Short mmCIF file of C-alpha atoms in Angstrom, two decimals:
data_model
loop_
_atom_site.label_atom_id
_atom_site.label_comp_id
_atom_site.label_asym_id
_atom_site.label_seq_id
_atom_site.Cartn_x
_atom_site.Cartn_y
_atom_site.Cartn_z
CA UNK A 10 -10.69 82.01 -40.85
CA UNK A 11 -10.12 80.91 -37.41
CA UNK A 12 -6.49 81.74 -36.21
CA UNK A 13 -5.62 80.11 -32.73
CA UNK A 14 -5.52 76.29 -33.10
CA UNK A 15 -7.18 74.41 -30.39
CA UNK A 16 -5.93 71.65 -28.35
CA UNK A 17 -9.22 69.45 -28.76
CA UNK A 18 -12.20 69.31 -30.78
CA UNK A 19 -14.99 66.42 -31.00
CA UNK A 20 -14.52 66.12 -34.56
CA UNK A 21 -11.20 67.09 -36.90
CA UNK A 22 -11.80 67.02 -40.67
CA UNK A 23 -8.69 66.77 -42.61
CA UNK A 24 -8.96 68.58 -45.96
CA UNK A 25 -10.71 71.63 -47.04
CA UNK A 26 -11.96 70.32 -50.59
CA UNK A 27 -15.83 70.52 -51.09
CA UNK A 28 -16.15 67.02 -49.35
CA UNK A 29 -14.50 68.27 -46.16
CA UNK A 30 -16.30 71.29 -46.12
CA UNK A 31 -19.72 69.73 -46.62
CA UNK A 32 -18.86 67.30 -43.81
CA UNK A 33 -17.96 69.96 -41.26
CA UNK A 34 -21.33 71.80 -42.50
CA UNK A 35 -23.63 68.62 -41.94
CA UNK A 36 -22.03 67.92 -38.51
CA UNK A 37 -22.81 71.43 -37.29
CA UNK A 38 -26.42 70.72 -38.61
CA UNK A 39 -27.08 67.64 -36.43
CA UNK A 40 -25.90 69.62 -33.48
CA UNK A 41 -21.96 68.64 -33.44
CA UNK A 42 -20.54 72.38 -33.38
CA UNK A 43 -17.16 71.55 -31.97
CA UNK A 44 -15.64 70.85 -35.40
CA UNK A 45 -12.37 71.76 -36.54
CA UNK A 46 -11.26 71.73 -40.25
CA UNK A 47 -7.51 71.59 -41.34
CA UNK A 48 -6.44 72.68 -44.78
CA UNK A 49 -2.75 72.05 -45.73
CA UNK A 50 -2.81 75.15 -47.96
CA UNK A 51 -5.90 76.93 -49.17
CA UNK A 52 -9.44 75.75 -49.50
CA UNK A 53 -10.19 74.02 -52.68
CA UNK A 54 -6.83 74.14 -54.03
CA UNK A 55 -6.21 70.38 -54.61
CA UNK A 56 -9.08 69.44 -57.26
CA UNK A 57 -12.31 71.19 -56.29
CA UNK A 58 -11.29 74.48 -57.74
CA UNK A 59 -11.03 72.85 -61.26
CA UNK A 60 -13.75 70.58 -61.29
CA UNK A 61 -16.28 71.05 -64.20
CA UNK A 62 -19.32 71.58 -61.72
CA UNK A 63 -21.61 69.12 -63.31
CA UNK A 64 -24.87 68.41 -61.07
CA UNK A 65 -26.63 65.42 -62.23
CA UNK A 66 -28.96 63.24 -60.17
CA UNK A 67 -28.95 59.77 -61.70
CA UNK A 68 -26.28 57.56 -60.61
CA UNK A 69 -25.58 53.66 -61.00
CA UNK A 70 -28.11 52.39 -58.29
CA UNK A 71 -31.03 53.91 -56.15
CA UNK A 72 -28.91 54.59 -52.98
CA UNK A 73 -26.22 56.40 -55.05
CA UNK A 74 -29.05 58.45 -57.10
CA UNK A 75 -30.59 59.22 -53.67
CA UNK A 76 -27.66 60.94 -52.30
CA UNK A 77 -27.12 62.87 -55.44
CA UNK A 78 -30.68 63.87 -55.61
CA UNK A 79 -29.99 65.40 -52.14
CA UNK A 80 -27.29 67.16 -53.28
CA UNK A 81 -29.20 68.81 -55.86
CA UNK A 82 -31.81 70.15 -53.66
CA UNK A 83 -29.28 71.53 -51.25
CA UNK A 84 -27.67 73.22 -53.78
CA UNK A 85 -30.96 75.03 -54.46
CA UNK A 86 -31.15 76.21 -50.73
CA UNK A 87 -27.48 76.97 -49.96
CA UNK A 88 -27.68 80.65 -51.38
CA UNK A 89 -30.70 81.59 -49.31
CA UNK A 90 -29.40 80.27 -46.18
CA UNK A 91 -25.71 81.42 -46.28
CA UNK A 92 -26.19 84.50 -48.45
CA UNK A 93 -23.33 83.39 -50.84
CA UNK A 94 -23.92 82.71 -54.39
CA UNK A 95 -23.21 79.12 -55.70
CA UNK A 96 -23.92 79.72 -59.30
CA UNK A 97 -26.40 76.75 -59.36
CA UNK A 98 -28.43 76.82 -62.54
CA UNK A 99 -30.86 73.95 -63.49
CA UNK A 100 -30.39 73.82 -67.18
CA UNK A 101 -31.10 70.13 -67.13
CA UNK A 102 -28.91 67.29 -68.89
CA UNK A 103 -29.12 65.33 -71.79
CA UNK A 104 -27.90 61.76 -72.06
CA UNK A 105 -27.78 60.37 -75.56
CA UNK A 106 -27.18 56.77 -76.86
CA UNK A 107 -25.49 55.51 -79.80
CA UNK A 108 -26.48 51.89 -79.62
CA UNK A 109 -29.34 49.93 -78.32
CA UNK A 110 -27.29 48.52 -75.49
CA UNK A 111 -26.53 52.21 -74.34
CA UNK A 112 -30.02 53.21 -74.56
CA UNK A 113 -31.31 50.33 -72.66
CA UNK A 114 -28.88 50.94 -69.89
CA UNK A 115 -29.96 54.56 -69.53
CA UNK A 116 -33.71 53.61 -69.84
CA UNK A 117 -33.04 51.15 -66.86
CA UNK A 118 -31.76 54.04 -64.85
CA UNK A 119 -34.35 56.36 -65.88
CA UNK A 120 -36.89 53.87 -64.71
CA UNK A 121 -35.09 53.68 -61.45
CA UNK A 122 -35.02 57.47 -61.04
CA UNK A 123 -38.68 57.78 -61.68
CA UNK A 124 -39.42 55.25 -58.92
CA UNK A 125 -38.59 57.92 -56.42
CA UNK A 126 -39.91 61.04 -58.13
CA UNK A 127 -36.89 61.96 -60.15
CA UNK A 128 -38.13 63.68 -63.26
CA UNK A 129 -36.99 62.01 -66.58
CA UNK A 130 -38.13 61.98 -70.05
CA UNK A 131 -37.08 59.64 -72.97
CA UNK A 132 -36.36 61.71 -76.29
CA UNK A 133 -36.36 60.90 -80.02
CA UNK A 134 -33.38 62.15 -81.99
CA UNK A 135 -35.56 64.86 -83.21
CA UNK A 136 -36.28 65.85 -79.56
CA UNK A 137 -32.82 65.85 -78.76
CA UNK A 138 -31.98 68.39 -81.52
CA UNK A 139 -34.87 70.47 -80.29
CA UNK A 140 -33.22 70.70 -77.05
CA UNK A 141 -29.52 70.88 -78.06
CA UNK A 142 -29.32 72.62 -81.17
CA UNK A 143 -25.71 72.55 -82.10
CA UNK A 144 -25.54 68.94 -81.94
CA UNK A 145 -25.26 66.38 -84.95
CA UNK A 146 -27.50 63.57 -84.18
CA UNK A 147 -26.15 61.17 -86.70
CA UNK A 148 -25.73 57.74 -85.29
CA UNK A 149 -27.61 58.46 -82.23
CA UNK A 150 -30.83 56.14 -81.26
CA UNK A 151 -32.33 58.12 -78.63
CA UNK A 152 -31.67 59.91 -75.10
CA UNK A 153 -32.99 60.86 -71.92
CA UNK A 154 -33.62 64.55 -70.28
CA UNK A 155 -33.26 65.32 -67.08
CA UNK A 156 -34.75 68.86 -66.17
CA UNK A 157 -33.55 69.02 -62.60
CA UNK A 158 -29.90 68.66 -63.47
CA UNK A 159 -27.54 71.55 -63.94
CA UNK A 160 -24.43 73.08 -63.12
CA UNK A 161 -22.72 75.02 -59.96
CA UNK A 162 -19.37 76.92 -59.41
CA UNK A 163 -17.54 74.34 -57.26
CA UNK A 164 -15.44 76.93 -55.40
CA UNK A 165 -18.50 79.17 -54.55
CA UNK A 166 -20.48 76.04 -53.36
CA UNK A 167 -17.67 75.20 -51.15
CA UNK A 168 -17.29 78.70 -49.75
CA UNK A 169 -21.20 78.27 -48.99
CA UNK A 170 -20.48 75.15 -47.02
CA UNK A 171 -17.75 76.75 -45.13
CA UNK A 172 -19.82 79.92 -44.25
CA UNK A 173 -22.78 77.52 -43.02
CA UNK A 174 -20.25 75.53 -41.04
CA UNK A 175 -18.66 78.34 -39.27
CA UNK A 176 -22.23 79.73 -38.67
CA UNK A 177 -22.91 76.58 -36.98
CA UNK A 178 -19.99 76.71 -34.84
CA UNK A 179 -17.02 75.05 -36.87
CA UNK A 180 -13.44 76.30 -36.81
CA UNK A 181 -11.55 76.54 -40.16
CA UNK A 182 -7.83 76.47 -40.55
CA UNK A 183 -6.07 77.14 -43.72
CA UNK A 184 -2.27 76.46 -44.09
CA UNK A 185 -2.29 73.76 -41.42
CA UNK A 186 -1.15 70.54 -42.74
CA UNK A 187 -1.94 67.77 -40.78
CA UNK A 188 1.28 65.57 -40.59
CA UNK A 189 0.09 62.43 -38.72
CA UNK A 190 -3.04 60.73 -37.50
CA UNK A 191 -2.54 59.96 -33.60
CA UNK A 192 -3.66 56.37 -32.67
CA UNK A 193 -3.72 54.70 -29.22
CA UNK A 194 -4.90 51.15 -28.80
CA UNK A 195 -6.47 50.88 -32.21
CA UNK A 196 -8.62 54.04 -31.62
CA UNK A 197 -7.93 57.53 -33.24
CA UNK A 198 -7.17 60.01 -30.34
CA UNK A 199 -6.55 63.01 -32.72
CA UNK A 200 -3.94 64.62 -35.32
CA UNK A 201 -0.57 66.04 -35.38
CA UNK A 202 -0.16 69.33 -37.25
CA UNK A 203 2.43 71.70 -38.06
CA UNK A 204 1.12 74.07 -35.63
CA UNK A 205 0.64 71.44 -32.92
CA UNK A 206 -1.60 68.57 -31.72
CA UNK A 207 -5.45 68.54 -31.74
CA UNK A 208 -6.85 65.71 -29.72
CA UNK A 209 -10.37 64.41 -30.96
CA UNK A 210 -12.81 61.87 -30.76
CA UNK A 211 -13.49 61.16 -34.24
CA UNK A 212 -11.04 62.28 -37.05
CA UNK A 213 -12.14 62.26 -40.95
CA UNK A 214 -9.73 62.15 -43.78
CA UNK A 215 -10.88 64.12 -46.93
CA UNK A 216 -7.65 64.74 -48.31
CA UNK A 217 -8.45 63.85 -51.84
CA UNK A 218 -5.21 62.27 -53.47
CA UNK A 219 -3.29 63.08 -50.64
CA UNK A 220 -5.37 60.81 -48.48
CA UNK A 221 -3.76 57.46 -49.52
CA UNK A 222 -0.17 58.30 -48.21
CA UNK A 223 -1.73 60.03 -44.97
CA UNK A 224 -3.67 56.87 -44.00
CA UNK A 225 -1.04 54.55 -44.83
CA UNK A 226 1.21 56.27 -42.20
CA UNK A 227 -0.96 54.62 -39.72
CA UNK A 228 -1.41 51.48 -41.31
CA UNK A 229 -4.83 52.21 -43.03
CA UNK A 230 -5.52 51.20 -46.48
CA UNK A 231 -7.22 53.80 -48.82
CA UNK A 232 -6.74 52.39 -52.40
CA UNK A 233 -6.88 55.35 -54.62
CA UNK A 234 -4.47 56.82 -57.39
CA UNK A 235 -4.44 60.38 -59.01
CA UNK A 236 -4.91 60.48 -62.87
CA UNK A 237 -5.06 63.20 -65.35
CA UNK A 238 -8.14 64.80 -66.34
CA UNK A 239 -8.51 67.04 -69.43
CA UNK A 240 -11.19 69.54 -70.69
CA UNK A 241 -11.11 72.52 -72.98
CA UNK A 242 -12.91 75.56 -73.07
CA UNK A 243 -13.52 77.48 -76.29
CA UNK A 244 -13.49 80.98 -77.19
CA UNK A 245 -16.88 82.74 -77.14
CA UNK A 246 -19.05 81.33 -79.68
CA UNK A 247 -21.75 84.02 -81.03
CA UNK A 248 -24.09 81.53 -82.54
CA UNK A 249 -24.16 79.05 -79.37
CA UNK A 250 -27.58 79.15 -77.69
CA UNK A 251 -27.68 80.12 -74.00
CA UNK A 252 -28.55 78.00 -70.91
CA UNK A 253 -28.04 74.80 -73.01
CA UNK A 254 -28.35 71.59 -70.82
CA UNK A 255 -25.37 69.56 -70.11
CA UNK A 256 -24.87 67.08 -72.87
CA UNK A 257 -23.30 63.52 -72.09
CA UNK A 258 -22.10 61.18 -74.77
CA UNK A 259 -20.89 58.19 -73.15
CA UNK A 260 -20.23 56.37 -76.36
CA UNK A 261 -17.78 58.87 -77.19
CA UNK A 262 -16.33 59.30 -73.64
CA UNK A 263 -17.34 62.93 -73.74
CA UNK A 264 -19.56 65.79 -71.93
CA UNK A 265 -20.44 69.45 -72.98
CA UNK A 266 -21.02 72.20 -70.77
CA UNK A 267 -22.10 75.91 -72.06
CA UNK A 268 -20.94 78.27 -69.73
CA UNK A 269 -21.22 82.32 -70.71
CA UNK A 270 -21.28 81.62 -74.43
CA UNK A 271 -18.43 78.98 -74.41
CA UNK A 272 -18.42 75.30 -74.37
CA UNK A 273 -16.54 73.25 -72.18
CA UNK A 274 -15.58 69.79 -73.46
CA UNK A 275 -14.37 67.28 -71.10
CA UNK A 276 -13.73 63.57 -71.38
CA UNK A 277 -13.35 60.12 -69.45
CA UNK A 278 -10.95 58.62 -71.79
CA UNK A 279 -11.01 54.51 -71.81
CA UNK A 280 -7.18 54.72 -70.85
CA UNK A 281 -6.68 57.33 -68.48
CA UNK A 282 -3.19 58.71 -67.73
CA UNK A 283 -2.07 57.81 -63.96
CA UNK A 284 -0.21 60.64 -62.19
CA UNK A 285 1.59 61.31 -58.76
CA UNK A 286 3.06 57.58 -58.77
CA UNK A 287 6.45 59.28 -57.58
CA UNK A 288 4.68 61.24 -54.88
CA UNK A 289 2.92 64.48 -55.08
CA UNK A 290 4.70 67.62 -54.05
CA UNK A 291 3.32 69.07 -50.82
CA UNK A 292 3.34 72.48 -52.29
CA UNK A 293 1.00 71.53 -54.90
CA UNK A 294 -1.61 73.98 -54.84
CA UNK A 295 -4.04 75.51 -57.77
CA UNK A 296 -1.44 73.79 -59.96
CA UNK A 297 -2.17 72.56 -63.34
CA UNK A 298 -0.57 69.64 -65.45
CA UNK A 299 1.32 69.90 -68.84
CA UNK A 300 -1.03 69.78 -71.91
CA UNK A 301 -1.01 66.63 -73.76
CA UNK A 302 -3.00 67.25 -77.16
CA UNK A 303 -2.02 64.06 -78.47
CA UNK A 304 -3.77 62.29 -75.79
CA UNK A 305 -7.15 64.51 -76.07
CA UNK A 306 -7.01 64.55 -79.85
CA UNK A 307 -9.28 61.57 -80.31
CA UNK A 308 -11.75 62.83 -78.06
CA UNK A 309 -11.85 66.27 -79.94
CA UNK A 310 -12.04 64.46 -83.42
CA UNK A 311 -15.30 62.87 -82.22
CA UNK A 312 -16.69 65.95 -80.68
CA UNK A 313 -16.13 67.97 -83.56
CA UNK A 314 -18.39 65.36 -85.68
CA UNK A 315 -20.86 65.48 -82.96
CA UNK A 316 -21.15 69.45 -82.49
CA UNK A 317 -19.64 70.70 -85.69
CA UNK A 318 -19.74 74.58 -84.65
CA UNK A 319 -16.32 73.22 -82.72
CA UNK A 320 -14.66 72.90 -85.89
CA UNK A 321 -13.91 76.62 -86.31
CA UNK A 322 -14.00 77.35 -82.48
CA UNK A 323 -10.74 78.68 -80.98
CA UNK A 324 -9.49 77.25 -77.74
CA UNK A 325 -9.33 79.57 -75.05
CA UNK A 326 -8.10 77.08 -72.44
CA UNK A 327 -6.81 73.58 -72.68
CA UNK A 328 -6.93 72.14 -69.36
CA UNK A 329 -5.22 69.43 -67.34
CA UNK A 330 -5.45 68.62 -63.60
CA UNK A 331 -5.43 65.72 -61.47
CA UNK A 332 -8.31 63.89 -59.81
CA UNK A 333 -8.06 60.64 -57.51
CA UNK A 334 -9.82 57.57 -58.67
CA UNK A 335 -10.35 54.03 -56.79
CA UNK A 336 -10.04 50.42 -58.41
CA UNK A 337 -13.93 49.92 -58.88
CA UNK A 338 -14.60 53.97 -59.69
CA UNK A 339 -16.59 54.08 -56.52
CA UNK A 340 -15.62 56.37 -53.64
CA UNK A 341 -14.42 55.45 -50.22
CA UNK A 342 -16.83 56.38 -47.21
CA UNK A 343 -17.28 55.50 -43.69
CA UNK A 344 -15.22 54.17 -40.88
CA UNK A 345 -11.95 52.58 -41.44
CA UNK A 346 -11.68 48.93 -40.27
CA UNK A 347 -8.35 49.26 -39.05
CA UNK A 348 -8.72 52.34 -36.76
CA UNK A 349 -11.88 52.92 -34.90
CA UNK A 350 -13.07 56.68 -34.83
CA UNK A 351 -11.16 57.27 -38.12
CA UNK A 352 -13.52 58.08 -41.01
CA UNK A 353 -12.93 59.04 -44.59
CA UNK A 354 -14.71 60.50 -47.64
CA UNK A 355 -12.22 60.51 -50.51
CA UNK A 356 -11.69 58.80 -54.12
CA UNK A 357 -14.35 60.52 -55.73
CA UNK A 358 -13.69 59.54 -59.30
CA UNK A 359 -14.60 62.99 -60.81
CA UNK A 360 -18.09 62.86 -59.16
CA UNK A 361 -17.22 64.96 -55.71
CA UNK A 362 -19.23 68.00 -56.63
CA UNK A 363 -22.30 66.33 -57.17
CA UNK A 364 -21.77 63.55 -54.33
CA UNK A 365 -20.79 66.30 -51.58
CA UNK A 366 -24.37 66.79 -50.24
CA UNK A 367 -25.39 63.50 -50.00
CA UNK A 368 -21.88 62.25 -48.60
CA UNK A 369 -21.63 65.20 -45.88
CA UNK A 370 -25.24 64.16 -44.70
CA UNK A 371 -24.77 60.46 -44.26
CA UNK A 372 -21.11 60.84 -43.07
CA UNK A 373 -22.29 63.22 -40.22
CA UNK A 374 -24.94 60.82 -39.28
CA UNK A 375 -22.45 58.08 -39.18
CA UNK A 376 -19.84 60.05 -36.99
CA UNK A 377 -22.83 60.61 -34.47
CA UNK A 378 -24.39 57.29 -34.14
CA UNK A 379 -21.34 55.05 -34.96
CA UNK A 380 -23.31 53.33 -37.94
CA UNK A 381 -24.18 54.02 -41.08
CA UNK A 382 -27.76 55.38 -41.60
CA UNK A 383 -28.44 53.67 -44.49
CA UNK A 384 -27.20 50.82 -46.45
CA UNK A 385 -23.93 51.95 -48.25
CA UNK A 386 -22.21 49.01 -49.28
CA UNK A 387 -21.25 50.12 -52.67
CA UNK A 388 -19.00 53.12 -51.19
CA UNK A 389 -18.25 51.67 -47.93
CA UNK A 390 -14.45 51.74 -47.35
CA UNK A 391 -14.63 48.31 -45.93
CA UNK A 392 -15.23 46.61 -49.34
CA UNK A 393 -11.79 47.08 -50.25
CA UNK A 394 -10.48 45.11 -47.24
#
């Protein structure tokens, strides 16, 4: 990593998670090489390092699906470009439905994806069982198969972004917290770090759950809040098939990922647990939160019914870590209305990995051209005004 902090740059990126590193990478790809990224502690140490690493491409609408589709394509190329392994495997994904209403929702999304070339196939319950052998299909009405989806190692992908950015001229500084955003006459002019000032034409806040408080210091509103996110990883399961697709059972708030003979079971429970409302320790770095089995137990009970081999599986890891969420479950992207030249990409609602490539690409273009390259109303930070 770079050592001598420069006094100026074209663009300063604040935050070294996967989003910030992707933005730095994509800026260099379009010829903006004078980029400085400042990370308060170590790269990936906030949320990225403990992400499940799911790579899915179907989102709520066409534009968001296009951005996720681009990310998936990029993950397939990063290793060749940078020489760093990303752990990207395209095992595909299955989304299954317990109700006709859920099936209709999935079918509408599948139709949208097909319109611009996203491979997707409707499956009967028997076909679901063929692709995901351990599943109990009782109560299911059908599902959809996405062969180009998969999984990735979030830390490895981030390091590949970093190497690509450095190859393009970007400078990366760890242990360099940004303490304030510098503003004059309503326009950003740089940042203040604990190592000195960096003047810049544009600044990007990609600080995850720290973004809100950093922006609030200059009167910019980034409405997001951290919540606890839970998953378990089982002991090795000898009878578990290899290279299983990622499985989503939205009606049971659960997802399943096979990894090296184990199952990662994660959830998005209906009533999440907010965290950090009294402030986040500035020294928080690769930290975890206390276990709460009582909170996770209803999800696990449904999971044992859905995947019966979990009944006798040992739990190797019970994980709880914070992630940032927004009021409408869509991330905050673009130039802030309060301060010209100040951009943000934060509040990813647990889709930061699969969004990182598309977000990096469109925000880099937005920074260069001072206007969004495509219609991004769903995630434009200005919608929260």
